[in-house]
Coordinates of C-alpha atoms and ligand atoms in Angstrom, one line a residue:
M115 CA 68.3 54.2 109.3
N116 CA 70.4 55.8 106.7
G117 CA 69.4 58.9 104.7
L118 CA 68.4 58.4 101.1
M119 CA 70.5 61.1 99.5
M120 CA 73.1 60.5 96.9
D121 CA 76.7 59.9 98.1
Y122 CA 77.8 62.6 95.5
P123 CA 81.6 62.9 95.7
L124 CA 82.8 66.3 96.9
T125 CA 85.6 66.7 94.4
L126 CA 87.2 69.6 92.5
Q127 CA 85.8 68.1 89.3
H128 CA 82.5 69.7 90.3
M129 CA 84.2 73.2 90.1
L130 CA 85.5 72.2 86.7
W131 CA 81.9 71.3 85.6
R132 CA 80.8 74.7 86.6
V133 CA 83.7 76.4 84.9
E134 CA 82.9 74.5 81.6
R135 CA 79.1 75.0 81.7
L136 CA 78.2 78.3 83.4
F137 CA 80.6 81.1 83.1
D138 CA 81.7 81.3 79.4
K139 CA 81.6 85.1 79.4
K140 CA 83.5 85.8 82.6
E141 CA 87.0 86.9 82.3
I142 CA 90.4 86.1 83.8
V143 CA 93.0 88.8 83.4
T144 CA 96.7 88.5 84.1
K145 CA 99.3 91.3 84.2
R146 CA 102.2 90.8 81.9
E147 CA 105.3 92.9 81.5
D148 CA 103.8 95.6 79.3
T149 CA 100.4 94.2 78.4
L150 CA 97.5 92.3 79.9
H151 CA 96.6 88.7 79.1
R152 CA 92.9 88.3 78.9
Y153 CA 90.7 85.2 78.4
T154 CA 87.4 83.8 79.5
Y155 CA 86.3 80.9 81.7
A156 CA 85.5 79.0 78.4
D157 CA 89.1 79.4 77.4
L158 CA 90.2 78.3 80.8
S159 CA 88.1 75.1 80.6
G160 CA 89.5 74.2 77.2
R161 CA 93.1 74.7 78.3
V162 CA 92.5 72.8 81.6
A163 CA 91.4 69.8 79.4
Q164 CA 94.6 70.2 77.3
V165 CA 96.7 70.3 80.4
G166 CA 94.9 67.2 81.7
N167 CA 95.9 65.4 78.5
V168 CA 99.5 66.7 78.8
L169 CA 99.7 65.3 82.4
R170 CA 98.5 61.9 81.1
R171 CA 101.1 62.0 78.4
L172 CA 103.8 62.8 80.9
G173 CA 102.8 59.7 82.8
V174 CA 101.2 61.4 85.9
K175 CA 99.3 58.7 87.8
P176 CA 96.7 59.0 90.6
G177 CA 98.4 60.3 93.7
D178 CA 101.5 61.6 91.9
R179 CA 102.7 64.9 93.3
V180 CA 103.0 67.6 90.6
A181 CA 104.7 70.8 91.8
T182 CA 104.2 74.4 90.7
L183 CA 106.7 77.2 91.2
C184 CA 104.6 80.1 89.8
W185 CA 103.2 83.5 90.5
N186 CA 99.5 84.3 90.5
N187 CA 98.6 83.9 86.8
Y188 CA 96.2 82.2 84.4
R189 CA 98.5 79.2 83.8
H190 CA 98.9 78.6 87.5
L191 CA 95.1 78.5 87.7
E192 CA 95.0 76.0 84.8
L193 CA 97.3 73.7 86.9
Y194 CA 95.2 74.3 90.0
Y195 CA 92.3 72.6 88.2
A196 CA 94.0 70.1 85.8
V197 CA 96.3 68.4 88.4
P198 CA 93.8 67.4 91.0
C199 CA 91.1 66.7 88.5
M200 CA 93.5 64.2 86.8
G201 CA 94.0 62.5 90.2
G202 CA 97.4 64.2 90.9
V203 CA 98.3 66.2 93.9
L204 CA 99.1 69.9 93.3
H205 CA 102.1 70.9 95.4
T206 CA 102.5 74.7 95.3
L207 CA 106.2 75.5 96.0
N208 CA 106.8 78.6 98.0
L209 CA 109.2 80.7 95.9
R210 CA 110.4 82.6 98.9
L211 CA 111.8 79.6 100.7
F212 CA 115.6 79.3 101.1
P213 CA 117.1 76.8 98.5
D214 CA 117.7 74.2 101.2
Q215 CA 114.1 74.4 102.3
L216 CA 112.8 74.3 98.7
E217 CA 114.9 71.2 98.1
F218 CA 113.5 69.7 101.3
T219 CA 109.9 70.3 100.3
V220 CA 110.4 68.8 96.8
G221 CA 112.0 65.7 98.3
D222 CA 109.6 65.3 101.2
A223 CA 106.6 65.6 98.9
G224 CA 108.3 63.3 96.3
D225 CA 107.3 65.6 93.4
S226 CA 107.5 63.9 90.0
V227 CA 107.0 66.9 87.7
V228 CA 107.6 70.6 88.3
F229 CA 105.9 73.4 86.4
V230 CA 107.9 76.6 86.7
D231 CA 107.3 80.2 85.5
K232 CA 110.1 81.3 83.2
T233 CA 110.8 84.3 85.5
L234 CA 111.3 81.8 88.4
L235 CA 113.7 79.5 86.7
P236 CA 116.7 81.0 88.5
I237 CA 115.1 79.9 91.8
L238 CA 114.7 76.3 90.7
D239 CA 118.2 76.4 89.2
K240 CA 119.6 76.9 92.7
I241 CA 118.6 73.3 93.5
A242 CA 119.5 71.9 90.1
G243 CA 120.8 68.3 90.6
R244 CA 119.2 68.1 94.0
M245 CA 115.7 66.9 93.0
P246 CA 116.0 63.1 92.5
S247 CA 112.2 62.5 92.5
V248 CA 111.6 64.9 89.6
R249 CA 111.3 63.4 86.1
Q250 CA 110.3 66.4 84.1
I251 CA 110.4 70.1 84.3
V252 CA 108.0 72.2 82.3
V253 CA 108.5 75.9 81.7
L254 CA 105.6 78.3 81.5
N255 CA 107.0 80.8 79.0
D256 CA 105.7 84.0 77.5
G257 CA 108.2 83.7 74.6
G258 CA 111.8 84.7 74.3
P259 CA 114.9 82.8 75.3
L260 CA 115.3 81.1 78.7
P261 CA 117.9 82.4 81.2
P262 CA 121.0 80.2 81.5
H263 CA 120.4 77.2 83.8
K264 CA 121.8 73.8 84.8
L265 CA 118.4 72.0 85.0
G266 CA 118.9 69.8 81.9
E267 CA 116.2 69.3 79.3
L268 CA 113.2 71.5 79.9
L269 CA 109.7 71.0 78.3
D270 CA 107.7 73.9 77.0
Y271 CA 104.1 74.3 78.4
E272 CA 102.6 76.0 75.3
T273 CA 104.2 73.5 72.9
L274 CA 102.9 70.5 75.0
I275 CA 99.4 72.1 75.2
A276 CA 99.2 72.8 71.5
A277 CA 99.5 69.1 70.7
E278 CA 96.5 68.2 72.8
K279 CA 92.7 68.2 72.3
A280 CA 90.6 70.6 74.3
E281 CA 88.5 67.8 75.7
C282 CA 89.6 65.4 78.4
S283 CA 88.2 62.2 79.9
W284 CA 88.9 62.8 83.6
P285 CA 89.3 59.8 85.8
A286 CA 87.0 59.0 88.7
V287 CA 88.4 60.7 91.8
E288 CA 87.6 59.8 95.5
E289 CA 86.6 62.7 97.6
R290 CA 89.0 61.7 100.4
A291 CA 92.0 61.5 98.0
A292 CA 94.7 64.1 98.3
A293 CA 94.2 67.1 96.0
A294 CA 96.9 69.5 97.0
M295 CA 99.8 70.1 99.3
C296 CA 101.4 73.2 100.8
Y297 CA 104.3 73.5 103.2
T298 CA 104.3 75.7 106.3
S299 CA 106.7 78.6 106.2
G300 CA 109.1 76.7 108.5
T301 CA 110.5 79.4 110.7
T302 CA 111.4 76.7 113.2
G303 CA 112.9 73.5 111.7
N304 CA 111.9 72.2 108.4
P305 CA 108.7 73.1 106.7
K306 CA 105.8 70.7 107.3
G307 CA 103.6 69.3 104.5
V308 CA 99.9 70.0 104.8
V309 CA 97.8 67.7 102.5
Y310 CA 94.4 68.9 101.4
S311 CA 91.8 66.4 100.2
H312 CA 89.2 67.1 97.4
R313 CA 86.5 67.0 100.1
S314 CA 88.3 69.6 102.3
Q315 CA 88.9 71.9 99.4
F316 CA 85.3 71.6 98.2
L317 CA 83.8 72.4 101.6
H318 CA 86.3 75.2 102.2
A319 CA 85.5 76.8 98.9
M320 CA 81.7 76.6 99.8
C321 CA 82.6 78.4 103.0
V322 CA 84.6 81.1 101.2
L323 CA 81.4 82.0 99.3
Q324 CA 79.2 82.5 102.3
K325 CA 78.2 86.1 103.1
D326 CA 79.3 85.7 106.7
S327 CA 82.7 84.5 105.5
L328 CA 84.7 86.1 102.6
G329 CA 81.4 86.4 100.6
M330 CA 82.7 86.5 97.1
S331 CA 80.1 86.1 94.4
E332 CA 79.5 85.9 90.7
S333 CA 79.1 89.7 90.5
D334 CA 82.4 90.4 92.1
V335 CA 85.7 91.2 90.4
L336 CA 88.5 89.9 92.6
L337 CA 92.2 90.8 92.7
P338 CA 93.9 88.1 94.7
V339 CA 97.3 89.4 95.8
V340 CA 97.6 86.6 98.3
P341 CA 100.0 84.2 96.6
M342 CA 98.7 81.1 94.9
F343 CA 101.9 79.4 96.1
H344 CA 100.8 79.7 99.8
A345 CA 97.8 78.4 101.7
N346 CA 95.6 77.8 98.6
S347 CA 95.5 81.5 98.0
W348 CA 92.9 81.5 100.7
G349 CA 90.6 79.1 98.7
I350 CA 90.0 81.8 96.1
P351 CA 90.9 79.8 93.0
Y352 CA 88.3 77.1 93.7
A353 CA 85.7 79.4 95.2
A354 CA 85.9 81.4 91.9
G355 CA 85.2 78.2 90.0
L356 CA 82.1 77.7 92.0
A357 CA 80.9 81.3 91.8
G358 CA 82.2 82.4 88.4
T359 CA 84.0 85.5 89.9
K360 CA 86.1 87.5 87.4
L361 CA 89.7 87.2 88.5
I362 CA 92.6 89.7 88.1
F363 CA 96.1 88.2 88.6
P364 CA 99.0 90.4 89.3
D365 CA 101.7 87.8 88.3
R366 CA 105.1 89.0 89.7
F367 CA 103.9 92.5 90.5
M368 CA 102.3 91.6 93.8
G369 CA 104.4 93.9 95.9
D370 CA 103.9 97.0 93.6
G371 CA 101.2 99.3 95.1
Q372 CA 101.1 101.3 91.9
V373 CA 100.5 98.3 89.6
L374 CA 97.9 97.0 92.0
L375 CA 96.1 100.3 91.9
D376 CA 96.2 100.5 88.1
L377 CA 95.0 96.9 87.7
A378 CA 92.1 97.3 90.3
E379 CA 91.0 100.5 88.7
Q380 CA 91.2 99.5 85.0
E381 CA 89.5 96.1 85.6
G382 CA 86.8 97.3 88.0
A383 CA 87.9 95.3 91.0
T384 CA 85.3 95.0 93.7
M385 CA 87.3 92.9 96.1
L386 CA 91.0 92.7 96.9
A387 CA 92.8 90.0 99.1
G388 CA 96.2 90.0 100.6
V389 CA 98.4 90.4 103.7
P390 CA 98.8 93.8 105.6
T391 CA 102.2 94.6 104.0
I392 CA 100.6 94.7 100.6
W393 CA 97.9 97.1 101.8
L394 CA 100.5 99.4 103.4
N395 CA 102.0 99.7 99.8
L396 CA 98.6 100.3 98.2
L397 CA 97.6 102.9 100.9
G398 CA 100.9 104.7 100.1
A399 CA 100.1 104.7 96.4
L400 CA 96.5 106.0 97.0
E401 CA 97.6 108.7 99.4
K402 CA 100.4 109.9 97.1
S403 CA 98.3 110.0 94.0
G404 CA 95.0 111.1 95.4
R405 CA 93.3 108.4 93.4
R406 CA 90.6 106.2 94.9
L407 CA 88.9 102.8 94.2
P408 CA 85.2 103.5 94.7
K409 CA 84.1 100.1 93.3
V410 CA 86.0 98.1 95.8
H411 CA 83.7 97.1 98.6
T412 CA 86.0 94.7 100.5
V413 CA 89.7 94.3 101.1
I414 CA 90.2 90.9 102.6
C415 CA 93.2 90.9 104.9
G416 CA 94.8 88.2 106.9
G417 CA 98.2 86.4 107.5
S418 CA 99.1 88.7 110.3
A419 CA 97.2 91.2 112.5
I420 CA 95.9 94.4 110.9
P421 CA 97.6 97.3 112.6
R422 CA 94.9 99.8 113.8
S423 CA 96.7 102.6 111.9
L424 CA 96.4 100.6 108.6
M425 CA 92.7 100.0 109.0
E426 CA 92.2 103.7 109.9
G427 CA 94.2 104.8 106.9
M428 CA 92.2 102.4 104.6
D429 CA 88.9 103.7 106.0
R430 CA 90.1 107.2 105.2
V431 CA 90.5 106.4 101.6
G432 CA 87.2 104.6 101.5
L433 CA 88.5 101.0 101.5
R434 CA 86.8 98.7 104.0
M435 CA 89.0 95.9 105.3
L436 CA 87.7 92.5 106.3
H437 CA 90.0 90.8 108.8
A438 CA 90.4 87.1 108.7
W439 CA 92.5 84.6 110.6
G440 CA 93.8 81.2 109.5
M441 CA 96.8 79.2 108.7
T442 CA 98.1 76.7 106.1
E443 CA 96.8 73.9 108.3
T444 CA 93.3 75.4 108.3
S445 CA 93.0 75.6 104.5
P446 CA 93.2 78.6 105.6
I447 CA 89.9 80.2 106.7
G448 CA 89.2 79.9 110.4
T449 CA 87.7 83.1 111.6
V450 CA 86.3 86.3 110.0
A451 CA 85.7 89.6 111.7
L452 CA 82.2 90.5 110.6
V453 CA 80.4 93.0 112.7
R454 CA 77.7 91.0 114.4
S455 CA 74.2 92.5 114.3
W456 CA 74.1 93.4 118.0
I457 CA 77.5 95.2 118.2
P458 CA 76.8 98.9 118.8
P459 CA 78.1 101.2 116.0
E460 CA 80.7 102.8 118.3
E461 CA 82.3 99.4 118.9
A462 CA 82.1 98.3 115.2
F463 CA 85.7 99.5 114.4
N464 CA 87.2 97.5 117.3
A465 CA 85.2 94.4 116.3
R466 CA 86.6 94.6 112.8
L467 CA 90.2 94.8 114.2
K468 CA 89.8 91.5 116.0
Q469 CA 90.5 88.3 114.2
G470 CA 86.8 87.5 114.2
V471 CA 84.3 84.7 114.9
P472 CA 84.7 81.1 113.7
V473 CA 83.2 80.5 110.2
P474 CA 80.5 77.9 109.8
G475 CA 82.3 74.5 109.8
V476 CA 85.1 75.4 112.2
E477 CA 85.0 74.8 116.0
I478 CA 87.4 76.7 118.2
R479 CA 88.5 76.6 121.8
I480 CA 91.3 78.1 123.9
A481 CA 93.5 76.1 126.2
D482 CA 95.8 77.2 129.0
I483 CA 99.3 77.3 127.6
T484 CA 100.8 75.5 130.6
T485 CA 98.1 73.1 131.8
G486 CA 96.1 72.6 128.6
E487 CA 92.9 73.2 130.5
E488 CA 90.0 74.7 128.5
L489 CA 89.5 78.4 129.3
P490 CA 86.3 80.5 129.4
W491 CA 85.2 82.9 126.6
N492 CA 85.4 86.1 128.8
G493 CA 87.7 88.2 126.7
E494 CA 90.4 88.1 129.3
A495 CA 91.6 84.5 129.8
F496 CA 94.1 83.7 127.0
G497 CA 95.4 80.4 125.8
E498 CA 96.3 78.5 122.7
I499 CA 93.7 78.3 120.0
Q500 CA 92.7 74.8 119.1
C501 CA 90.3 74.0 116.3
R502 CA 88.7 71.2 114.4
G503 CA 86.5 70.9 111.4
P504 CA 86.4 69.3 107.9
W505 CA 89.2 71.6 106.4
I506 CA 91.5 71.4 109.4
A507 CA 94.7 69.3 109.2
S508 CA 94.7 66.0 111.0
G509 CA 98.4 65.6 110.6
Y510 CA 101.4 66.3 108.3
Q511 CA 103.1 64.6 105.4
N512 CA 105.4 61.9 106.7
D513 CA 104.0 62.3 110.1
A514 CA 106.0 65.4 110.9
D515 CA 105.2 66.8 114.4
P516 CA 102.4 64.5 115.6
T517 CA 102.2 66.6 118.8
K518 CA 100.1 69.2 117.0
I519 CA 97.0 67.1 117.5
T520 CA 95.6 66.8 121.0
E521 CA 94.5 63.5 122.4
D522 CA 90.9 64.4 121.9
G523 CA 91.5 65.3 118.2
W524 CA 91.8 69.1 118.1
F525 CA 94.6 70.9 116.1
R526 CA 97.0 72.9 118.2
T527 CA 97.6 76.1 116.3
G528 CA 100.4 77.7 118.4
D529 CA 98.5 81.0 118.3
V530 CA 97.6 82.5 121.7
A531 CA 94.2 84.3 121.9
T532 CA 91.3 85.5 124.0
I533 CA 87.7 84.8 123.0
D534 CA 85.1 87.3 124.2
P535 CA 81.5 86.4 125.1
D536 CA 80.3 87.5 121.6
G537 CA 82.6 84.8 120.1
Y538 CA 85.3 87.2 118.8
V539 CA 88.8 85.8 118.8
T540 CA 91.6 88.2 119.4
I541 CA 95.1 86.9 118.7
V542 CA 97.5 88.0 121.5
D543 CA 100.6 86.3 120.2
R544 CA 102.3 83.1 119.0
T545 CA 103.1 80.6 121.8
K546 CA 106.8 81.0 120.8
D547 CA 106.7 84.8 120.8
V548 CA 104.7 85.8 123.9
I549 CA 106.9 87.4 126.5
K550 CA 106.9 86.2 130.1
S551 CA 108.2 89.0 132.3
G552 CA 108.3 88.4 136.1
G553 CA 105.7 85.7 135.7
E554 CA 103.2 87.8 133.7
W555 CA 102.5 87.7 130.0
I556 CA 103.2 90.6 127.6
S557 CA 101.6 90.4 124.1
T558 CA 104.1 91.3 121.5
V559 CA 101.3 91.7 118.9
E560 CA 99.5 94.3 121.0
L561 CA 102.7 96.2 121.8
E562 CA 103.7 96.2 118.1
G563 CA 100.2 97.6 117.2
A564 CA 100.7 100.4 119.8
V565 CA 104.2 101.3 118.4
M566 CA 103.0 101.2 114.8
A567 CA 100.3 103.7 115.6
H568 CA 103.0 106.3 116.1
P569 CA 102.8 108.6 113.0
K570 CA 106.5 108.4 112.3
V571 CA 106.7 104.6 112.4
L572 CA 106.3 102.4 109.4
E573 CA 106.8 99.0 111.0
A574 CA 107.7 97.6 114.4
A575 CA 108.4 94.1 115.8
V576 CA 108.8 93.2 119.4
I577 CA 110.7 90.3 120.9
G578 CA 111.4 89.1 124.4
L579 CA 115.1 89.0 125.4
H580 CA 116.6 87.5 128.5
H581 CA 116.7 89.7 131.6
S582 CA 118.4 88.6 134.8
R583 CA 115.7 89.9 137.1
W584 CA 112.5 89.6 135.0
Q585 CA 113.5 86.5 133.0
E586 CA 112.4 88.3 129.8
R587 CA 111.8 91.9 128.8
P588 CA 110.4 93.4 125.6
V589 CA 112.7 95.0 123.0
A590 CA 111.1 96.8 120.0
Y591 CA 112.7 97.0 116.6
V592 CA 111.4 100.0 114.8
V593 CA 111.5 101.0 111.1
P594 CA 110.7 104.8 110.8
M595 CA 108.8 106.1 107.8
P596 CA 111.3 107.0 105.1
E597 CA 110.8 110.8 105.6
Y598 CA 111.5 110.4 109.4
K599 CA 114.6 108.3 109.1
G600 CA 117.1 109.4 111.8
Q601 CA 114.5 111.9 113.1
V602 CA 112.6 109.8 115.6
T603 CA 113.9 109.0 119.0
A604 CA 113.4 106.1 121.4
E605 CA 112.2 108.6 124.1
E606 CA 109.5 110.0 121.7
I607 CA 108.2 106.5 121.2
R608 CA 108.2 105.6 124.9
E609 CA 106.3 108.8 125.7
F610 CA 103.8 108.0 123.0
L611 CA 103.3 104.5 124.5
A612 CA 102.9 105.8 128.0
G613 CA 99.2 105.6 128.9
K614 CA 98.4 103.3 125.9
V615 CA 100.0 100.2 127.4
A616 CA 100.8 99.2 131.0
T617 CA 104.0 100.8 132.3
W618 CA 105.7 97.5 132.8
W619 CA 105.0 96.6 129.1
L620 CA 107.1 99.5 127.9
P621 CA 110.0 98.1 125.9
D622 CA 113.4 98.2 127.7
E623 CA 115.0 99.2 124.5
I624 CA 113.9 100.6 121.2
R625 CA 116.2 99.8 118.4
F626 CA 115.9 101.5 115.0
I627 CA 116.6 99.3 111.9
D628 CA 116.1 99.7 108.1
E629 CA 113.8 96.8 107.6
I630 CA 112.2 94.1 109.7
P631 CA 113.3 90.7 108.4
K632 CA 110.4 88.8 106.9
T633 CA 109.5 85.2 106.5
S634 CA 108.7 83.5 103.1
T635 CA 105.1 84.6 103.7
L636 CA 105.9 88.2 104.5
K637 CA 105.4 88.0 108.2
F638 CA 107.8 89.4 110.7
D639 CA 110.6 86.9 111.2
K640 CA 111.1 87.2 114.9
K641 CA 113.3 84.2 115.1
A642 CA 115.8 85.9 112.8
L643 CA 115.6 89.0 115.0
R644 CA 116.1 86.9 118.2
N645 CA 119.1 85.1 116.7
T646 CA 121.0 88.2 115.9
A647 CA 119.8 90.4 118.8
E648 CA 122.3 92.1 121.1
P649 CA 121.5 91.3 124.8
I650 CA 119.6 93.9 126.7
A651 CA 121.9 96.5 128.3
E652 CA 120.4 96.0 131.7
D653 CA 122.1 99.0 133.4
A654 CA 121.2 101.5 130.7
V655 CA 117.4 101.6 131.2
P656 CA 115.9 100.3 134.4
S657 CA 112.9 98.1 133.6
P658 CA 109.6 99.5 134.8
V659 CA 108.6 98.3 138.2
Q660 CA 106.4 95.2 138.0
G661 CA 104.7 93.0 140.5
G662 CA 103.0 93.6 143.8
S663 CA 101.2 96.9 144.4
A664 CA 103.3 98.8 141.9
R665 CA 101.9 96.8 139.0
E666 CA 99.2 98.4 136.9
Ligands
LIG858 P1 100.7 80.5 107.6 O1 100.4 79.1 107.8 O2 102.0 80.8 107.0 O3 99.5 81.1 106.7 O4 100.7 81.3 108.9 C1 99.6 81.2 109.8 C2 99.8 82.1 111.0 O5 99.8 83.4 110.6 C3 98.8 81.9 112.1 O6 99.1 80.8 112.9 C4 99.0 83.2 112.8 O7 100.0 83.2 113.7 C5 99.2 84.2 111.7 N1 98.0 84.8 111.3 C6 97.2 84.6 110.3 N2 96.2 85.4 110.2 C7 96.3 86.3 111.2 C8 95.6 87.4 111.7 N3 94.5 87.8 111.0 N4 96.0 88.1 112.8 C9 97.1 87.6 113.4 N5 97.9 86.6 113.0 C10 97.5 85.9 111.9

């Protein structure tokens, strides 16, 4: 017997219906060079219709890939809605990819039209003449002349829009049709294309609104610093369309703590979202100025582990961080570190530091890295996280890397974690980064957290390097706080770590550098570190005794 409920298609056109009908008065604010651009959801809806008509006029057909190379701003939001609602596939290009990788993603996706922010034209220009699938390039311009380029004829977004009506007859769209694409950051090999469907985006956006997930609502004012060019901006653009949340876009000022502070304060932000590096900048700006953001109730943070020192610092200035884990392939929300009702108050801080519990809709398990056997949730056994659910990738564009799906249909994340009996996931490492020393595992993530807790340390990344006796040993790359440059010693850090981590975890070498290389999504680029690392000077520092009775 079948149910007798409507087979209502779960498409992004539903979000558009809400944007048009329900949130007229709600604002969307974008930082510009010296001013703010401000308009309402009613304006957004009119312009989305105009962009829909532009796409039709440009010959965009169902299933065509339409790329964006844009910062977080209102025009990017218009494209987030217009492209999928017109049946196209929104491909957000990552502006931090190397030119060769950018060229690869445009070609692999087969993009037919590219929309590019004027300030990002120089990035697209680097691959001029290397985008055979692209028919038209449209520039999103705030006025003024364009920088010199070799891209041929360019169309102007505002001119195209001005010629169109603010009503659009949207085509019927299937819920399983592709709505958007995003490429992984590609630290190993070429980036891989993740293809989201309308259905997956719809269900993911519903999840983002839940109180036990990110919990954004109509009454919130959200400043998304997480880029719209990566991992759907954590689903915020579509969740905002469901809820009617006021949005504040930082445009190209995402890394400027001072600008973020001003924007959040002036516009009354209640929620912020971004990766830990961003919050280090904001914390610096808050501590330096003595200013505070009393209206902000939640700072959503994911993309890499939150260092304990950062969460402590943010707590000190009254900003409560909400830790979440996910990846491009998981749309991206997978787990959120809420404090479950039975966690005693003295353990709440530690619970918030973990990556969290699976959100409704996502199933998770951990599997032994070598044998693939499922492991218990005892907080000790650690293995690769595998997950499944309606917004988890079932494969990649052009069938890149089919090994990521297990035989029984789970997605292999490449993240190594423990899960405790309360259901909290704690990421220990990436399968590619975890160090095997004398047959035992060392978590680089945990070691980095311990080094970064040192008051003179700004950032630290740990990698495993070959060792003739132990196979691999940890080496820490450390960036001191600017005021302590040249004034912190390896010995000091080793002493600080003693007692906080097992003796045999102590890094064989501590190397001071000016900056940790970062990936296109602002994570530590450990592959770059490994590629350029000097071998361990094995005679200089004897590795701590490991194994047998001497092991801790
Ligand atoms: P991306 O697909 O570029 O968003 O990267 C996803 C990867 O970032 C995950 O597989 C993790 O390795 C890492 N990641 C994301 N969130 C967290 C987190 N909260 N803690 C630790 N690692 C994270």
